[in-house]
Short mmCIF file of C-alpha atoms and ligand atoms in Angstrom, two decimals:
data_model
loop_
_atom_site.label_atom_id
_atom_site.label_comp_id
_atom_site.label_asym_id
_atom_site.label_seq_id
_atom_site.Cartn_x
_atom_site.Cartn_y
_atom_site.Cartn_z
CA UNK A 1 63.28 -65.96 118.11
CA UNK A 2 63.78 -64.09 121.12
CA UNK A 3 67.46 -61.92 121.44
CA UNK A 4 69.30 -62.84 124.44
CA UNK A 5 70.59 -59.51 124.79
CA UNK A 6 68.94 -56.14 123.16
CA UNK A 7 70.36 -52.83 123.50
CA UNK A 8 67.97 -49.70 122.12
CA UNK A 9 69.81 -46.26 121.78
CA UNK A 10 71.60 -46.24 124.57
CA UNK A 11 73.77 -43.02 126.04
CA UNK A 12 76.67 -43.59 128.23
CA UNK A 13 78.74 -40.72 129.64
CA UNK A 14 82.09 -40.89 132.01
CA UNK A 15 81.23 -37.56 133.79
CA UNK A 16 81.00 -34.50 131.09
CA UNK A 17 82.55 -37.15 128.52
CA UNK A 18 80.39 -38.87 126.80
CA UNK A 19 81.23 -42.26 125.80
CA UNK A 20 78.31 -43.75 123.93
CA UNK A 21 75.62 -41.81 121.30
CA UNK A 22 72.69 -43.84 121.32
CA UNK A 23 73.35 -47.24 120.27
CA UNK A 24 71.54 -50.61 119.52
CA UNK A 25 72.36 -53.96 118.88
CA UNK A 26 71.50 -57.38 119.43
CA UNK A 27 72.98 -61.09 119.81
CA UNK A 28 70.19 -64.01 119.57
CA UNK A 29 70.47 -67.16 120.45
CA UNK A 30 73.66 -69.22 120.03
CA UNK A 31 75.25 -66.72 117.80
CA UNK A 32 78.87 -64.89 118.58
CA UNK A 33 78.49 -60.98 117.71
CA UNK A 34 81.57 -58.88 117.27
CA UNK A 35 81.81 -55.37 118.57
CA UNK A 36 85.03 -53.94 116.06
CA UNK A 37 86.28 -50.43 116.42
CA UNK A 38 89.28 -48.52 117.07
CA UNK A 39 91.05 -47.12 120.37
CA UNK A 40 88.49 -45.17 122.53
CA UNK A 41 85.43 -46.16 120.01
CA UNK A 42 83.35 -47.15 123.12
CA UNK A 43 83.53 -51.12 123.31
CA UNK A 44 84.64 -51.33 126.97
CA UNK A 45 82.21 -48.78 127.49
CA UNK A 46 79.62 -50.82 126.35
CA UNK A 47 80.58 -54.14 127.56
CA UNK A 48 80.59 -52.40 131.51
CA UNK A 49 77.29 -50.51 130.50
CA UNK A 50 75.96 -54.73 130.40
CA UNK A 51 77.42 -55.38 133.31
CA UNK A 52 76.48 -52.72 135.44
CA UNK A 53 80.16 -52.06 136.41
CA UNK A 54 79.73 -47.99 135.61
CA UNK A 55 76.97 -46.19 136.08
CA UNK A 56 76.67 -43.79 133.67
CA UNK A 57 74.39 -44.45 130.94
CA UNK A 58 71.66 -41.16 130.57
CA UNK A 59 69.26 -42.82 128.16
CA UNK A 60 67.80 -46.14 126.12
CA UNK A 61 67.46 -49.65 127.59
CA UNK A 62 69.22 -52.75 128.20
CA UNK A 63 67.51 -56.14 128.08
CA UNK A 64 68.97 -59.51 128.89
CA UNK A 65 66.23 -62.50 128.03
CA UNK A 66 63.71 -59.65 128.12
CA UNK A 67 64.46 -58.21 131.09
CA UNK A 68 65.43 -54.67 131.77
CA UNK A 69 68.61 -54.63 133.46
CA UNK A 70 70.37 -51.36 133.41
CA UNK A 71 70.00 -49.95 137.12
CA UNK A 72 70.32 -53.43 138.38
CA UNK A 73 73.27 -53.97 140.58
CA UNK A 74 76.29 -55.20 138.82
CA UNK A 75 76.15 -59.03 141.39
CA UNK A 76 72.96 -59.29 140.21
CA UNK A 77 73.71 -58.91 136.43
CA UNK A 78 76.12 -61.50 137.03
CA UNK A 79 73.64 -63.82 138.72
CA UNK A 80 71.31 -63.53 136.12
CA UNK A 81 73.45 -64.85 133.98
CA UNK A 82 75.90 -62.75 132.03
CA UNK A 83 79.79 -63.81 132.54
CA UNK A 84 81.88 -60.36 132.03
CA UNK A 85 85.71 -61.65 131.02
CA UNK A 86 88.26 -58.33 131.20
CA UNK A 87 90.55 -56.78 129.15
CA UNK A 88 93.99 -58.04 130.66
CA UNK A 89 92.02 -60.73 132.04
CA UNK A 90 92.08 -59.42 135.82
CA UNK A 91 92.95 -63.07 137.55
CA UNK A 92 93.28 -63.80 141.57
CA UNK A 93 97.30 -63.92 141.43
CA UNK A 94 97.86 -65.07 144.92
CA UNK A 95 94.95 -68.20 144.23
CA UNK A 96 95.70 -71.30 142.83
CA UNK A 97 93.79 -72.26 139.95
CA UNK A 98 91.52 -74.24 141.19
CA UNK A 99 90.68 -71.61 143.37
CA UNK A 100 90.51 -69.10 140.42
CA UNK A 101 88.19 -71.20 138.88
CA UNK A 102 85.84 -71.62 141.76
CA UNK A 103 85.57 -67.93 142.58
CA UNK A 104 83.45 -68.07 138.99
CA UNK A 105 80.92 -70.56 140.42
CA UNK A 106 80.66 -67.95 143.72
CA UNK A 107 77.34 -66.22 143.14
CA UNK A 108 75.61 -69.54 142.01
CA UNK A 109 73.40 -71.73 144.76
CA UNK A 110 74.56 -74.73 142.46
CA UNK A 111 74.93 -77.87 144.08
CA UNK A 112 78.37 -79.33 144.15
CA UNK A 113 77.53 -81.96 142.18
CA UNK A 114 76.88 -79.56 138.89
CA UNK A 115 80.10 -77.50 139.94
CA UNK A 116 82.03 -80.47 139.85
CA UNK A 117 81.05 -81.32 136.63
CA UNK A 118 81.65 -77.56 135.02
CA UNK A 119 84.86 -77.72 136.49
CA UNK A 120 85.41 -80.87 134.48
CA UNK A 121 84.18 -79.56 131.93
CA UNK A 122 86.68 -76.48 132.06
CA UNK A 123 89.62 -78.64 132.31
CA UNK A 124 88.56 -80.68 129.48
CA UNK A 125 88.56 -77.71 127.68
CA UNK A 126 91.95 -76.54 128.71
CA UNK A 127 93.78 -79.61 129.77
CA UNK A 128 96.70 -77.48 130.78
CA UNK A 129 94.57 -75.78 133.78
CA UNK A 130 94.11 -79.26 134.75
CA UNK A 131 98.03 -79.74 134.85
CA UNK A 132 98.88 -76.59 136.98
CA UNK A 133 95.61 -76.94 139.15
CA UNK A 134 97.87 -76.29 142.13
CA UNK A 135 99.71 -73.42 140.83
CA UNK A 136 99.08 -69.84 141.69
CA UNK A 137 97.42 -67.84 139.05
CA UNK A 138 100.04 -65.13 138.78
CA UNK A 139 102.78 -67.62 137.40
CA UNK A 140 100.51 -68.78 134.88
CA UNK A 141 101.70 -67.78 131.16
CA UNK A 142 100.14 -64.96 129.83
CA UNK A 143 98.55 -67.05 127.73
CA UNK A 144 97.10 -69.50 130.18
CA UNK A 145 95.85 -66.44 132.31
CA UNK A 146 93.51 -66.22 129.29
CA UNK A 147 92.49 -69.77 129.45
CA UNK A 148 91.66 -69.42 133.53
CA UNK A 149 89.69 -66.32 132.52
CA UNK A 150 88.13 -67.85 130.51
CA UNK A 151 87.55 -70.85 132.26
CA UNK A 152 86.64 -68.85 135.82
CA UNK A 153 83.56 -67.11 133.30
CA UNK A 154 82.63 -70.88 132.24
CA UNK A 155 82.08 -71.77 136.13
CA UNK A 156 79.57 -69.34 136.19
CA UNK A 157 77.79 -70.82 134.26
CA UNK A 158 76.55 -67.93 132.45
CA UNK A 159 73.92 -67.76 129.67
CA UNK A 160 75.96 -64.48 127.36
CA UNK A 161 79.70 -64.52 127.84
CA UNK A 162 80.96 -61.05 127.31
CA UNK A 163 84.67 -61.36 125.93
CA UNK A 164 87.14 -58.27 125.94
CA UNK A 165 90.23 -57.99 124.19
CA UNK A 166 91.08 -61.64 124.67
CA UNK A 167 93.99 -62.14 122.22
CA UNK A 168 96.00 -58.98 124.09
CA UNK A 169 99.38 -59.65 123.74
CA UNK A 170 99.41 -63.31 123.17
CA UNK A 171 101.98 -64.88 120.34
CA UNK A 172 99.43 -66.19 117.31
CA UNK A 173 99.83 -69.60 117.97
CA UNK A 174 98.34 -68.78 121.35
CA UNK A 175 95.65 -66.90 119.83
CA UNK A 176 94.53 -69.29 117.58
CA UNK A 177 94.35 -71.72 120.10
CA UNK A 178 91.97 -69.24 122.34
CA UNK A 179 90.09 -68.72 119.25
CA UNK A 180 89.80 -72.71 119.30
CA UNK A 181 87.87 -72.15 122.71
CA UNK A 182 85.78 -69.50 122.06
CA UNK A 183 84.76 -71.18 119.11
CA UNK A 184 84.23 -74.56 120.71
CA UNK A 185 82.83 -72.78 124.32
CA UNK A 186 80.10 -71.31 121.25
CA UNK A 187 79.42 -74.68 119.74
CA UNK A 188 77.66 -75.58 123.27
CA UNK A 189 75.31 -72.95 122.46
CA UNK A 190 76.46 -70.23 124.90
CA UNK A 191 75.90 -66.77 123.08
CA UNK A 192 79.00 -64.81 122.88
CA UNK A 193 80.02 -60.88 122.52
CA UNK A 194 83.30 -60.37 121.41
CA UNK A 195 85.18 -57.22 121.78
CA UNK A 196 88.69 -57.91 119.88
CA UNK A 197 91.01 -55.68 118.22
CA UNK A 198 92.18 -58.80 115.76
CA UNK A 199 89.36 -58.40 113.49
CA UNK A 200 90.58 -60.78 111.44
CA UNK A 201 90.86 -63.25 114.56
CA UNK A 202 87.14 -61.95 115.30
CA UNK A 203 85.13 -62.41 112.25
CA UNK A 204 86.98 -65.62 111.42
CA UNK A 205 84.61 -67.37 114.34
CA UNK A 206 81.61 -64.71 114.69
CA UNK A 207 78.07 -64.90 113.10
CA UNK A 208 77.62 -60.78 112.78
CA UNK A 209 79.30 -57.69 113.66
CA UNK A 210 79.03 -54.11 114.94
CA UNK A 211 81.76 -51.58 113.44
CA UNK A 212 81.72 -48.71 116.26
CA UNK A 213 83.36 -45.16 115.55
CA UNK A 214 83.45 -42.59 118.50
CA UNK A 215 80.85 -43.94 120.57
CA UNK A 216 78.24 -44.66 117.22
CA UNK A 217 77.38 -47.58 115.49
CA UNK A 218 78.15 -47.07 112.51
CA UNK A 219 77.48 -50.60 110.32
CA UNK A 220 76.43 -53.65 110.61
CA UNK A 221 76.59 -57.19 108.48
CA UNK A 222 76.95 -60.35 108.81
CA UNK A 223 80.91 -61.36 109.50
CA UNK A 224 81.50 -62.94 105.58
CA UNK A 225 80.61 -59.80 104.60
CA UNK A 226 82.30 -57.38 106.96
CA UNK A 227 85.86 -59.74 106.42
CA UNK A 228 85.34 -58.65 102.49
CA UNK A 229 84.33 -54.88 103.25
CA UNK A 230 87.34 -52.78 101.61
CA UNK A 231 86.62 -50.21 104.44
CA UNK A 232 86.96 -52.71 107.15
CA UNK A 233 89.94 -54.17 105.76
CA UNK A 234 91.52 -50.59 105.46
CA UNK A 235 90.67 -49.57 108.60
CA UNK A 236 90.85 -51.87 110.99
CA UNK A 237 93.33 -54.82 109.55
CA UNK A 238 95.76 -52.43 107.75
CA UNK A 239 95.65 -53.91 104.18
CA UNK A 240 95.34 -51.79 101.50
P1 ATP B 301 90.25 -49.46 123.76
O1 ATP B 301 90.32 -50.58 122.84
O2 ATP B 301 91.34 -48.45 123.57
O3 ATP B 301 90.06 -49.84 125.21
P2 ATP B 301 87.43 -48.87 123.60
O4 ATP B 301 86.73 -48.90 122.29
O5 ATP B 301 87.23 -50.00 124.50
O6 ATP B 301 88.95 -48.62 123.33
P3 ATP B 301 86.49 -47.26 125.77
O7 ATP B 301 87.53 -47.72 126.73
O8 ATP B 301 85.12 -47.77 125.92
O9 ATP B 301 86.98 -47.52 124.29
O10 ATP B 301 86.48 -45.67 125.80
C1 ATP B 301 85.48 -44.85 125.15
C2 ATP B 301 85.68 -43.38 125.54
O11 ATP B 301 85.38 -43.20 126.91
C3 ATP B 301 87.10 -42.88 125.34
O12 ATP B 301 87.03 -41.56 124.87
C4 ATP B 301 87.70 -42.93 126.73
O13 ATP B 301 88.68 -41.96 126.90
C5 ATP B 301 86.51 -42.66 127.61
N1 ATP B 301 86.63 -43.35 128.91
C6 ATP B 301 86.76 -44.69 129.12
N2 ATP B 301 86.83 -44.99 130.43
C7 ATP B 301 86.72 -43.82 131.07
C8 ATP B 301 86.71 -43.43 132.46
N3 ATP B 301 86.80 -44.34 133.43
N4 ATP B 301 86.59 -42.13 132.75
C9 ATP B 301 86.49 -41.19 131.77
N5 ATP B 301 86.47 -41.48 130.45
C10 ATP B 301 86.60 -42.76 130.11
#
């Protein structure tokens, strides 16, 4: 089985700082892969490496579907397929959802037929998009700014959803309902990396993880086991 996305020891510096020592990892088909780690562990860095959005990395290779893509321009990332969805979410305030929402089906040559139909798709997903349709994007809940992030990185129509942070200072009940999305957004077969500071949140719906310290990888298991790792739980979901 081919990987969707393969990263091999790749170095990423801000500047004189350097931000990422060499790492790899993988997600293959279908599967959602966690990227855990603490504050300034590198897992921004690494989702912007992806996209192109920085340039900055000194050594090692990206590949999406077997293609090299670091050096390639960050639109074209995009176009090729891989949906980037920020940390605090980074919405059109002045644009009404709808419009939100279309601004994610931008770079495609789609014909309006098949955006009609992710669109409905998207608001099946989040009926409550559907309701405020008209509304402008900054008077959303902070919680439904998720969803139309979410839903503006659907209308791409991507084929690797990059998540960051997406439970940031949402109320749980909120969060498990995102959670709900990712997990059913997944079930469609859309490969997902998820960078979340709720580990608990995270493994709960991913296949495997990545534990990254200071800009290195350092483990790697399969999410059943990583949720029973004493280490993990010490460091990273504060129970003794
Ligand atoms: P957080 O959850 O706090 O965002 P993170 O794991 O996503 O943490 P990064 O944001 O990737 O971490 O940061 C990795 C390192 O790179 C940190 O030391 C950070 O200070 C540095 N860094 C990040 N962005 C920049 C930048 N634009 N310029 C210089 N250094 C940066």
């Amino acid at each position: 089985m081919e990987n969707i996305l393969e990263i091999k020891d790749l170095h990423f510096q801000y500047g004189e700082i350097v931000a990422l020592h060499g790492i790899s990892l993988s997600i293959g088909e279908g599967e959602i892969v966690t990227l855990l780690g603490g504050n300034g562990a590198g897992k921004t860095t690494t989702l912007t490496a992806i996209s192109g959005l920085y340039k900055g990395i000194t050594a090692g290779e990206i590949y999406f579907m077997g293609e090299k893509i670091n050096g390639t321009a960050p639109h074209k990332i995009a176009g090729m397929g891989i949906a980037h969805c920020f940390e605090g979410r980074r919405i059109f305030s002045q644009l009404s959802v709808k419009e939100n929402l279309m601004m994610g089906a931008y770079l495609r040559s789609a014909k309006s037929k098949e955006v009609a139909d992710d669109l409905e798709y998207v608001f099946d997903l989040f009926p409550r998009l559907k309701e405020r349709e008209k509304q402008a994007g900054g008077t959303l809940s902070g919680g439904e700014q998720q969803m139309l992030a979410l839903g503006r990185a659907l209308m791409q129509k991507p084929k690797l959803l990059m998540l960051d942070e997406p439970s940031l200072g949402l109320a749980p009940i909120i969060v498990e309902g995102i959670f709900a999305a990712i997990k059913k957004i997944n079930e469609s077969g859309l490969p997902i990396l998820l960078v979340e500071q709720n580990v608990n949140a995270a493994l709960e719906v991913a296949n495997r993880g990545y534990v990254l310290e200071t800009g290195s990888i350092v483990g790697s298991d399969t999410a059943e086991n990583l949720l029973k790792d004493d280490l993990i739980r010490k460091s990273y979901m504060g129970m003794e």
